[in-house]
CSV table of C-alpha atoms in Angstrom, one decimal:
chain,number,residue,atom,x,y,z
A,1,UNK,CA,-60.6,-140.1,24.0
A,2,UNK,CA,-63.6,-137.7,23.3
A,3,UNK,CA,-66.9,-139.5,21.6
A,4,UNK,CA,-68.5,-138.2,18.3
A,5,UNK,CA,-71.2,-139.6,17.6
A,6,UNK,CA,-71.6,-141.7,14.5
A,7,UNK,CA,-74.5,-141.5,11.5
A,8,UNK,CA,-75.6,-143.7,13.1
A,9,UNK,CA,-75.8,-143.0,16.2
A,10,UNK,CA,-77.7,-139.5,15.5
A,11,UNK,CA,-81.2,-141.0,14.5
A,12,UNK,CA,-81.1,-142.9,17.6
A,13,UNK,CA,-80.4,-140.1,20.0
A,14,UNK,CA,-83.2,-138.3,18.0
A,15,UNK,CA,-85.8,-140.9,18.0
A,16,UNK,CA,-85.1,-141.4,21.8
A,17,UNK,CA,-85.5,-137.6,22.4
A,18,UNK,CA,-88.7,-137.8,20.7
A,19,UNK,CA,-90.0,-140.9,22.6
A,20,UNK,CA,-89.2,-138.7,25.8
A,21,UNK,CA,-90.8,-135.6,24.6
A,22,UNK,CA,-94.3,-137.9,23.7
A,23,UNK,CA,-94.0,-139.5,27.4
A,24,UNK,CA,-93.7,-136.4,29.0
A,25,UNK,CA,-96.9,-135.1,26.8
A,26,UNK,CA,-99.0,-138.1,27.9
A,27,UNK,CA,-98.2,-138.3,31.2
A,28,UNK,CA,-99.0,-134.7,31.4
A,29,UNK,CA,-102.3,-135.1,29.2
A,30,UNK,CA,-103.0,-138.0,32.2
A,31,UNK,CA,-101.7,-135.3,35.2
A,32,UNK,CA,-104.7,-133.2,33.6
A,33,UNK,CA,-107.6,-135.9,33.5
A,34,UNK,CA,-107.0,-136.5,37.5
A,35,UNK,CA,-107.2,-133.6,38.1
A,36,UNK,CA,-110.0,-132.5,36.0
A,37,UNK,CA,-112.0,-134.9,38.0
A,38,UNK,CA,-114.9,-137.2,37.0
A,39,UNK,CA,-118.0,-138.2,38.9
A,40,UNK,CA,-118.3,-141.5,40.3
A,41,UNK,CA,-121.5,-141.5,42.0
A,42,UNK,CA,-123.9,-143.6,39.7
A,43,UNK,CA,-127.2,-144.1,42.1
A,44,UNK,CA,-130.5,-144.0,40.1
A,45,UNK,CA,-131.7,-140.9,39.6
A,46,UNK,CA,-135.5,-142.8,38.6
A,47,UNK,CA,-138.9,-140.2,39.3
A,48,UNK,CA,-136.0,-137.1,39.4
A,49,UNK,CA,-137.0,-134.7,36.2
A,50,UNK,CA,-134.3,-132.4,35.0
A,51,UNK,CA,-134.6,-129.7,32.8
A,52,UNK,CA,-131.3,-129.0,30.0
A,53,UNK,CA,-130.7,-126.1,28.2
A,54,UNK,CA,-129.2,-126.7,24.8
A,55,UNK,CA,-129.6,-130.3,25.4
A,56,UNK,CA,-128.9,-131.7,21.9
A,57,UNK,CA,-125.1,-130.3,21.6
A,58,UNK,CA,-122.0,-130.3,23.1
A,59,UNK,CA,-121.8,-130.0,27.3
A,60,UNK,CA,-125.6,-130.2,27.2
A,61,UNK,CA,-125.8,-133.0,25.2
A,62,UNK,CA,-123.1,-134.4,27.0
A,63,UNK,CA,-125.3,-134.3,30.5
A,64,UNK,CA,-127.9,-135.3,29.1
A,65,UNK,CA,-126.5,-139.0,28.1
A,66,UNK,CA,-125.1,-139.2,31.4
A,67,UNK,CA,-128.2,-138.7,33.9
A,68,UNK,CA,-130.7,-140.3,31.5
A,69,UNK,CA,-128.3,-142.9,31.8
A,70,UNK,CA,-129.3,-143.6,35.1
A,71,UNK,CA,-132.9,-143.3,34.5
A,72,UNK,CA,-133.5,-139.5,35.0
A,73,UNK,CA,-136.5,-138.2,33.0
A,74,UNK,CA,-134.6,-134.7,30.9
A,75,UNK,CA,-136.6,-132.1,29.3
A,76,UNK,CA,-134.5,-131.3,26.5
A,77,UNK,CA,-135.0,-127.7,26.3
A,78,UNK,CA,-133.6,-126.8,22.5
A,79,UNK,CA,-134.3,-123.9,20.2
A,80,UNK,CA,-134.2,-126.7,17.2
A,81,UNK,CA,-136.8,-129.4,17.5
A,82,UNK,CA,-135.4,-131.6,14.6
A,83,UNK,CA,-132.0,-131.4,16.3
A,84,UNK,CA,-132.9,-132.4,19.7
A,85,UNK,CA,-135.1,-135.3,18.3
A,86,UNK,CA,-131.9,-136.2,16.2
A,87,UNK,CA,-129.7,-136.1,19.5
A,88,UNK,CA,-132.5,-138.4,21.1
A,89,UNK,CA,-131.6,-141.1,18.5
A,90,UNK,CA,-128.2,-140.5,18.7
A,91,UNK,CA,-128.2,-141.0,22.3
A,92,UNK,CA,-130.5,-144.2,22.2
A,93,UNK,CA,-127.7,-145.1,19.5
A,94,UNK,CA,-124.5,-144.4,22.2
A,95,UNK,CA,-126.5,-146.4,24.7
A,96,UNK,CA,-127.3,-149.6,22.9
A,97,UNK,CA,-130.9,-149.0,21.5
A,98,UNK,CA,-132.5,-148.0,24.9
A,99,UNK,CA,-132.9,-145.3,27.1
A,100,UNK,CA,-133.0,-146.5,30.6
A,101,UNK,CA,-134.4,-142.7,31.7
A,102,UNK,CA,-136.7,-140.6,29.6
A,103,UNK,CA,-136.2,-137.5,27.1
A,104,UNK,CA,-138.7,-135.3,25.9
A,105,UNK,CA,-137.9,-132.3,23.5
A,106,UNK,CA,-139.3,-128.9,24.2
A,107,UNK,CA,-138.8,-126.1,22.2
A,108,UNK,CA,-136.5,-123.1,23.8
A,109,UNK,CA,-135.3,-120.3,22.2
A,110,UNK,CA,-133.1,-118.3,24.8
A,111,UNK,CA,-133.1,-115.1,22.8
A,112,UNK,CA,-137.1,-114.7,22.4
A,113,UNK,CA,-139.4,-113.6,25.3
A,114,UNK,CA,-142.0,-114.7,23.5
A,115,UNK,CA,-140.3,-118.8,23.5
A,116,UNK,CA,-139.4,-118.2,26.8
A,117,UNK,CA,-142.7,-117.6,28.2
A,118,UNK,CA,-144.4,-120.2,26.0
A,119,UNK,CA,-141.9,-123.0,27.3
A,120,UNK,CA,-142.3,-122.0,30.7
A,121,UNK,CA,-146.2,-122.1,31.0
A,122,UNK,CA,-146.0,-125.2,28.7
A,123,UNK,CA,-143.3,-126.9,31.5
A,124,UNK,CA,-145.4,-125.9,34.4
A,125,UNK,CA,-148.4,-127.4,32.6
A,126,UNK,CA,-146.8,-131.2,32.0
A,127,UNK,CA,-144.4,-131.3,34.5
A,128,UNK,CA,-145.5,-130.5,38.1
A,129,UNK,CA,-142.3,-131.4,40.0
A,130,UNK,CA,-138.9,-130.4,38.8
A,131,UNK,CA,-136.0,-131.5,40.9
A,132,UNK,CA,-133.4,-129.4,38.9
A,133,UNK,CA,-132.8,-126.7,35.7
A,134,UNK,CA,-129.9,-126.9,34.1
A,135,UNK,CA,-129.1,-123.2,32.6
A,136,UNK,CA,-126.6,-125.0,30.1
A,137,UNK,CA,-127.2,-123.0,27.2
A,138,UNK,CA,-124.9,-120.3,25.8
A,139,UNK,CA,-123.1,-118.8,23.1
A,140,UNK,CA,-119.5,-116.5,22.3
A,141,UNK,CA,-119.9,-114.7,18.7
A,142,UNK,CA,-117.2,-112.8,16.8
A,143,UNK,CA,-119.7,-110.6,15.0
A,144,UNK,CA,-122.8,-108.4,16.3
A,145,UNK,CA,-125.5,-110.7,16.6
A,146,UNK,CA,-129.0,-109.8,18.9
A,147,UNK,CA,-131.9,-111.0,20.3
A,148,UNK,CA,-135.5,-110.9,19.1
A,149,UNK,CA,-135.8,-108.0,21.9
A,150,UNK,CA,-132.7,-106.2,20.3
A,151,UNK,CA,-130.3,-107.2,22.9
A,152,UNK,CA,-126.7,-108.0,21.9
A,153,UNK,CA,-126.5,-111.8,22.2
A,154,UNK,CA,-124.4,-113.0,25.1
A,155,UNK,CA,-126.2,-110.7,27.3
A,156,UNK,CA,-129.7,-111.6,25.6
A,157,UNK,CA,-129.0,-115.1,25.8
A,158,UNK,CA,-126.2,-116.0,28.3
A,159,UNK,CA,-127.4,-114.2,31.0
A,160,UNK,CA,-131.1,-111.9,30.4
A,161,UNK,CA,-133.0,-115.4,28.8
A,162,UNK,CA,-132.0,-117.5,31.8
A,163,UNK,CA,-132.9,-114.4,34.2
A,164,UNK,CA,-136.4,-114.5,32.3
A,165,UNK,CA,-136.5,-118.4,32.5
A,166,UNK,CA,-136.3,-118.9,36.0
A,167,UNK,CA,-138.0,-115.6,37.2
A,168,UNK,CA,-141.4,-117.4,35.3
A,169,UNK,CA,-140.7,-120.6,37.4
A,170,UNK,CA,-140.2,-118.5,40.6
A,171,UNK,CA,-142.7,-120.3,42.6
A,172,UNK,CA,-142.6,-123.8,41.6
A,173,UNK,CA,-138.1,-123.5,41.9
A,174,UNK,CA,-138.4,-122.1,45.6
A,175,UNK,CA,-141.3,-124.5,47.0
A,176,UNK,CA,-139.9,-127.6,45.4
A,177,UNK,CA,-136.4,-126.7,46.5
A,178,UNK,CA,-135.3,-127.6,42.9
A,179,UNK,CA,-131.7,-127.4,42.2
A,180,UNK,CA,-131.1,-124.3,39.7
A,181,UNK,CA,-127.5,-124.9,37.9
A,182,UNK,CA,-125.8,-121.9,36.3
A,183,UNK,CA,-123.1,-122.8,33.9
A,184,UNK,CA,-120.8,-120.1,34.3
A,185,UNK,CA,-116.5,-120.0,33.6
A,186,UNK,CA,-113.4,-119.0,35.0
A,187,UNK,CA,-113.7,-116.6,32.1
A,188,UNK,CA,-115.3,-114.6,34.9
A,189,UNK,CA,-112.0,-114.0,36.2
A,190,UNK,CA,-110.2,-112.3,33.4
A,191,UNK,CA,-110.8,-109.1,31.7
A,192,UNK,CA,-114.5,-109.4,33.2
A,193,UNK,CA,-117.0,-106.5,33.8
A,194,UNK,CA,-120.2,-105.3,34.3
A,195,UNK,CA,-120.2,-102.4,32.0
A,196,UNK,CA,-123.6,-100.9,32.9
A,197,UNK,CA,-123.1,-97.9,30.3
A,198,UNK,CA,-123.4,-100.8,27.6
A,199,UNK,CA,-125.0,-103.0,29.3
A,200,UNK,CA,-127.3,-105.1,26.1
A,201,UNK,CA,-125.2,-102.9,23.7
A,202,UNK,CA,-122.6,-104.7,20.9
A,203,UNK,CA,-119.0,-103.1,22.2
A,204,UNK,CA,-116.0,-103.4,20.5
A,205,UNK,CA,-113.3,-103.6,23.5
A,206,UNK,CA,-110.2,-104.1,21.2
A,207,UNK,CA,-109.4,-107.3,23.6
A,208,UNK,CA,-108.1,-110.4,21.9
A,209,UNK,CA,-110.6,-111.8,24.3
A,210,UNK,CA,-113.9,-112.1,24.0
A,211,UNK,CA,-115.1,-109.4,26.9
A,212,UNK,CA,-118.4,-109.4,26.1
A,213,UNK,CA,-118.8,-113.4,26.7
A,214,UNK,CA,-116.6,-112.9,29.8
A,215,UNK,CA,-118.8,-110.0,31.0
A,216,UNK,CA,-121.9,-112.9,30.3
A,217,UNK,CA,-120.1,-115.0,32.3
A,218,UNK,CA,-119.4,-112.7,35.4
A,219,UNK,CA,-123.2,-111.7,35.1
A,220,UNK,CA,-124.0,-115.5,36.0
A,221,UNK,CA,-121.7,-115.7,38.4
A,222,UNK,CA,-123.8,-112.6,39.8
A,223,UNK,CA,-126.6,-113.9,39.3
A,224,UNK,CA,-126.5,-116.8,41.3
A,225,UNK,CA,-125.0,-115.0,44.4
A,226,UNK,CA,-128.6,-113.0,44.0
A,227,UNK,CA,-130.7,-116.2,43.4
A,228,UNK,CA,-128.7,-117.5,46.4
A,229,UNK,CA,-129.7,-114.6,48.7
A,230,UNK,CA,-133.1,-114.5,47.6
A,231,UNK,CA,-133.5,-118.6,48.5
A,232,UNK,CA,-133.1,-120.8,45.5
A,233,UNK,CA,-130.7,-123.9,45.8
A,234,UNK,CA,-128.6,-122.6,43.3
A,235,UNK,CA,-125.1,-124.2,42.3
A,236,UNK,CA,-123.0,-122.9,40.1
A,237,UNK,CA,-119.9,-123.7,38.2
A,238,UNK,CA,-117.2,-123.7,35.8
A,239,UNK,CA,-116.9,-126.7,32.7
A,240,UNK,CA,-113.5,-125.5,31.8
A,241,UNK,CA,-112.4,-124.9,28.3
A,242,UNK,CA,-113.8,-127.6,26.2
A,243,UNK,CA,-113.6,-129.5,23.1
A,244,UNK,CA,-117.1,-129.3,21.9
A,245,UNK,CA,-119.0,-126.7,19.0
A,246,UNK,CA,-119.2,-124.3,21.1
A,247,UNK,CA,-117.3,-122.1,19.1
A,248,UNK,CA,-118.8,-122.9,16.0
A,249,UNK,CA,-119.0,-119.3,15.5
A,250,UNK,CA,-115.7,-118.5,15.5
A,251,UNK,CA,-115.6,-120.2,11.9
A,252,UNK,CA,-112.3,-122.2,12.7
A,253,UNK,CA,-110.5,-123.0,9.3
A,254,UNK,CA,-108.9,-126.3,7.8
A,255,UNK,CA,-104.9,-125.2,9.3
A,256,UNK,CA,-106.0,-124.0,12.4
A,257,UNK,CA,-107.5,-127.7,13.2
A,258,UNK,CA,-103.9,-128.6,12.1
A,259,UNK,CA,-102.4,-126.5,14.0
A,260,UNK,CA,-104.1,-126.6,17.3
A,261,UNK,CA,-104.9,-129.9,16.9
A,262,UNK,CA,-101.9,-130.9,19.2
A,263,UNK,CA,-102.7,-127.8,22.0
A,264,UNK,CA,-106.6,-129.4,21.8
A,265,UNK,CA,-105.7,-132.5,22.9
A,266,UNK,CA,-103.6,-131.6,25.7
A,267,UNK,CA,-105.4,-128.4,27.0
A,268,UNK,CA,-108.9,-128.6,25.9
A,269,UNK,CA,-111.3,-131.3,28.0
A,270,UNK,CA,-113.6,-133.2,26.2
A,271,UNK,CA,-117.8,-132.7,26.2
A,272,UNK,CA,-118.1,-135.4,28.5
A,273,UNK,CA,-115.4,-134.4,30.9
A,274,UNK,CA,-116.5,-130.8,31.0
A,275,UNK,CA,-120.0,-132.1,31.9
A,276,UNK,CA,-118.5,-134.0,34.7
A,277,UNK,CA,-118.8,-130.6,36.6
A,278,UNK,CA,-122.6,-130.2,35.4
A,279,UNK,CA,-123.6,-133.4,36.4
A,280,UNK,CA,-121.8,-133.0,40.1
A,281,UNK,CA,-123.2,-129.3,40.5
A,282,UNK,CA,-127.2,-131.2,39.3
A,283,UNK,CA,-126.9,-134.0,41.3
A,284,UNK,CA,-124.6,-134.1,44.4
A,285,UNK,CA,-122.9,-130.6,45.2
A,286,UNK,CA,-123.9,-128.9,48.5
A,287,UNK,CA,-123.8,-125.5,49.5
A,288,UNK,CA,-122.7,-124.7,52.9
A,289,UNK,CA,-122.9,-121.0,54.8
A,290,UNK,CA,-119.5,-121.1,54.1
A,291,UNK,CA,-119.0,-122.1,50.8
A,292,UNK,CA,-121.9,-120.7,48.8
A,293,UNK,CA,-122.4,-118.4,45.4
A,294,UNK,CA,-122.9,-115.1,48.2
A,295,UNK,CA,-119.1,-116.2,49.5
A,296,UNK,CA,-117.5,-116.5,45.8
A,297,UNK,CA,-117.1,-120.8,45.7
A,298,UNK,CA,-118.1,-122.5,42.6
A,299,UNK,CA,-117.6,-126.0,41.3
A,300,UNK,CA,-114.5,-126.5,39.5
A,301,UNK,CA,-112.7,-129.9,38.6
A,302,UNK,CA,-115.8,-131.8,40.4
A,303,UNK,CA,-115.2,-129.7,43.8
A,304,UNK,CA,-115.6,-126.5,45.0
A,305,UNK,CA,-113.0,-123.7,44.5
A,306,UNK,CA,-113.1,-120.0,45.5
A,307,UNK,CA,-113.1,-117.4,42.8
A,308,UNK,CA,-110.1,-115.3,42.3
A,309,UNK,CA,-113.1,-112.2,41.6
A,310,UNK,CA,-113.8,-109.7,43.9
A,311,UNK,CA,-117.6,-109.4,44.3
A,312,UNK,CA,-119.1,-106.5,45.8
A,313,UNK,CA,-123.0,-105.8,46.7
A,314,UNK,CA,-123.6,-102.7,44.7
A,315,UNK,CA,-123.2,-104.5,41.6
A,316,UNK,CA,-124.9,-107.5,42.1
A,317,UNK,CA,-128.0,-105.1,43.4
A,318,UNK,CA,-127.6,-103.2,40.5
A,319,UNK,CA,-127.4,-106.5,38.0
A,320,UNK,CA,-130.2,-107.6,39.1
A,321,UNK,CA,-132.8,-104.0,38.9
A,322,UNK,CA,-131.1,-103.3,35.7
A,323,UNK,CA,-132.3,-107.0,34.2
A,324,UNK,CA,-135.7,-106.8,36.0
A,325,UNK,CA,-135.9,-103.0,34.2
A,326,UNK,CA,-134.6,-104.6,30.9
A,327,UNK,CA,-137.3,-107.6,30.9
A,328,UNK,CA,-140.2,-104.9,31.8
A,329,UNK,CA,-139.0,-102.4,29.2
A,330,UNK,CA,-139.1,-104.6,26.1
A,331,UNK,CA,-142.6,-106.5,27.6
A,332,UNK,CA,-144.1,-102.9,27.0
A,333,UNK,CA,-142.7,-102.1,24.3
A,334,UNK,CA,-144.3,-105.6,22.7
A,335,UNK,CA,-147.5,-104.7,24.0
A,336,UNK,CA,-147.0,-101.1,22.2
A,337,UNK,CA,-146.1,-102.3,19.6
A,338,UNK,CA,-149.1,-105.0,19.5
A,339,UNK,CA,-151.5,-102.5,19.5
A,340,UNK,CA,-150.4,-99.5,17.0
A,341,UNK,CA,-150.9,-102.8,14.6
C-alpha cells in the first residue's frame, strides 16, 4: 500500500531536513577552522621588540594582543595616535587589566614620506634592537584615493610606504637578522599584474575585482623574493579573507550584512584566526633554500604552501628600480618644491 505522508508528518520531514542542512553547515564551518590552523607555540617572547603596522585594528590589532600576550614589547605603528592609545586600553581590557608585554604607540602614516622618515629615525633612536617588523598595514578602496606624494593608494601604501619603511631600516634589519613580515594574499594569484604603464596611476580595469589591491598584493609578494635575495630574513604570507574592517571602504549597507551574514560566518575567518598566520610567519616560520620567497612558498593556514604564480626575474628587477626611481623622484621634487617657497 503506497505511503502519503500526513499534515502531520510534513513539518517533521521539514524540520529534520533543516537540522541536517545546519549539521552539515557546522561541521563544515569546523572542517574550515582545522584547517585554517592556529598556533600553538606559547613560549615567552620577554626582551623580543616587534614592530606592527596598523596595530590598533583588525589583523594588526589582532597580533598585537596575541604576542604582547606573552610578554613581547610591540611598537604600535598607527597613523592615528588616539586610536592606538584606545586599542591599548582595549587590549589591557581583553586581557584582564594587565599587559604582561609592553605597547608603545608611534605615529605611522604609510602614505606620507615625510611620516615615514620621521618614525624611522624616531624608532632607530629608542629602540636599538628590533627582532621583527610586521608590514601589517594596508588598504582596498572603491574610489581614487592617493598619497601625500600623489601616488594612487594601494600602491602608495600597500606596497611603495613599506618599500620606503624598511629601505630606511636597511642596516639595523640585515645586522640584527630581524625578521621582516610581509602581509601579502592569495589575491596575488588572481587577476594579478604588474602593470608598469600605470604603475602609481588610479586604473579603472572593469574587473569585479579589485585589480589594483591584487596588483599591491603581487608587488609584495615581489618584494620579498627581492628582500630575500638581497639578505633580509623575510617571511611572507597570506591571512586569508577575513572578517575584520578591512573593508570599511567598501561602505557595506544594512542588507548586505543580512544577506552575507550567513556566507561571513562560514567562509570569512575571524581577526584572530587570520592573525594566526602573522603571528607564525613573526615568530616561528623558517625559510629553507628550498622553500623560500625567491622559490614562490609563503605561509598559508599556519604552514608553508607554494604559489600558484609564476614569478619571473625581469619583473621583480624591474619592481624594484621602478620603486627606488619612484621614492627618489618625489624626494626631489619635495626638495624643489621646498625651495621655490
Amino acid at each position: 500500500m503506497p505511503f502519503f505522508p500526513s499534515e502531520g508528518t510534513l513539518p517533521l520531514a521539514s524540520a529534520g531536513a533543516a537540522t541536517g542542512l545546519l549539521g552539515s553547515i557546522v561541521l563544515l564551518r569546523l572542517y574550515k577552522l582545522r584547517k585554517w590552523g592556529w598556533v600553538k607555540s606559547n613560549f615567552s617572547l620577554e626582551g623580543k621588540t616587534f614592530v606592527i603596522t596598523g596595530a590598533n585594528t583588525g589583523l594588526g590589532y589582532e597580533t598585537t594582543k596575541a604576542l604582547v600576550r606573552r610578554q613581547a614589547t610591540i611598537v604600535m605603528a598607527c597613523r592615528n595616535l588616539t586610536k592606538a592609545n584606545e586599542a591599548i586600553g582595549k587590549i589591557r581590557s581583553e586581557l584582564g587589566g594587565t599587559i604582561p608585554g609592553a605597547l608603545i604607540p608611534m605615529e605611522l602614516d604609510l602614505a606620507s614620506f615625510r611620516s615615514i622618515r620621521r618614525f624611522a629615525g624616531e624608532l632607530q633612536r629608542t629602540m636599538p634592537q628590533l627582532y621583527c617588523l610586521v608590514n601589517n598595514a594596508g588598504l582596498a578602496v572603491r574610489k581614487p584615493e592617493f598619497t601625500r606624494e600623489n601616488y594612487e593608494v594601494h600602491f602608495g601604501v600597500n606596497h611603495l610606504g613599506q618599500f620606503l619603511l624598511v629601505d630606511l631600516l636597511r642596516e639595523q634589519l640585515l645586522e640584527q637578522r630581524t625578521r621582516v613580515v610581509v602581509v601579502s594574499s592569495r589575491m596575488h594569484e588572481i587577476e594579478a599584474e604588474i602593470d608598469f604603464k600605470h604603475l602609481g596611476r588610479w586604473v579603472e580595469y572593469g574587473s569585479r575585482l579589485n585589480r589594483l589591491y591584487n596588483n599591491s598584493k603581487l608587488m609584495n609578494f615581489y618584494y620579498a623574493r627581492e628582500l630575500y635575495k638581497r639578505g633580509y630574513n623575510v617571511h611572507v604570507l597570506c591571512p586569508g579573507l577575513c572578517h575584520t574592517d578591512f573593508f570599511r571602504h567598501y561602505d557595506p549597507k544594512w542588507y548586505h550584512y543580512l544577506v552575507f551574514s550567513p556566507i561571513v560566518w562560514l567562509l570569512l575567518r575571524s581577526g584572530e584566526q587570520g592573525a594566526q598566520n602573522i603571528i607564525y610567519a613573526a615568530t616561528e616560520s623558517v625559510t629553507t633554500p628550498e622553500r623560500n620567497p625567491l622559490t614562490g612558498y609563503f605561509v598559508s593556514n599556519v604552514k608553508m604552501r607554494h604559489s600558484k604564480f609564476h614569478f619571473d626575474e625581469e619583473t621583480s628587477v624591474r619592481l624594484w628600480e621602478e620603486s627606488v626611481r619612484a621614492i627618489a623622484e618625489s624626494e626631489a621634487k619635495s626638495i624643489k618644491d621646498a625651495q621655490s617657497t
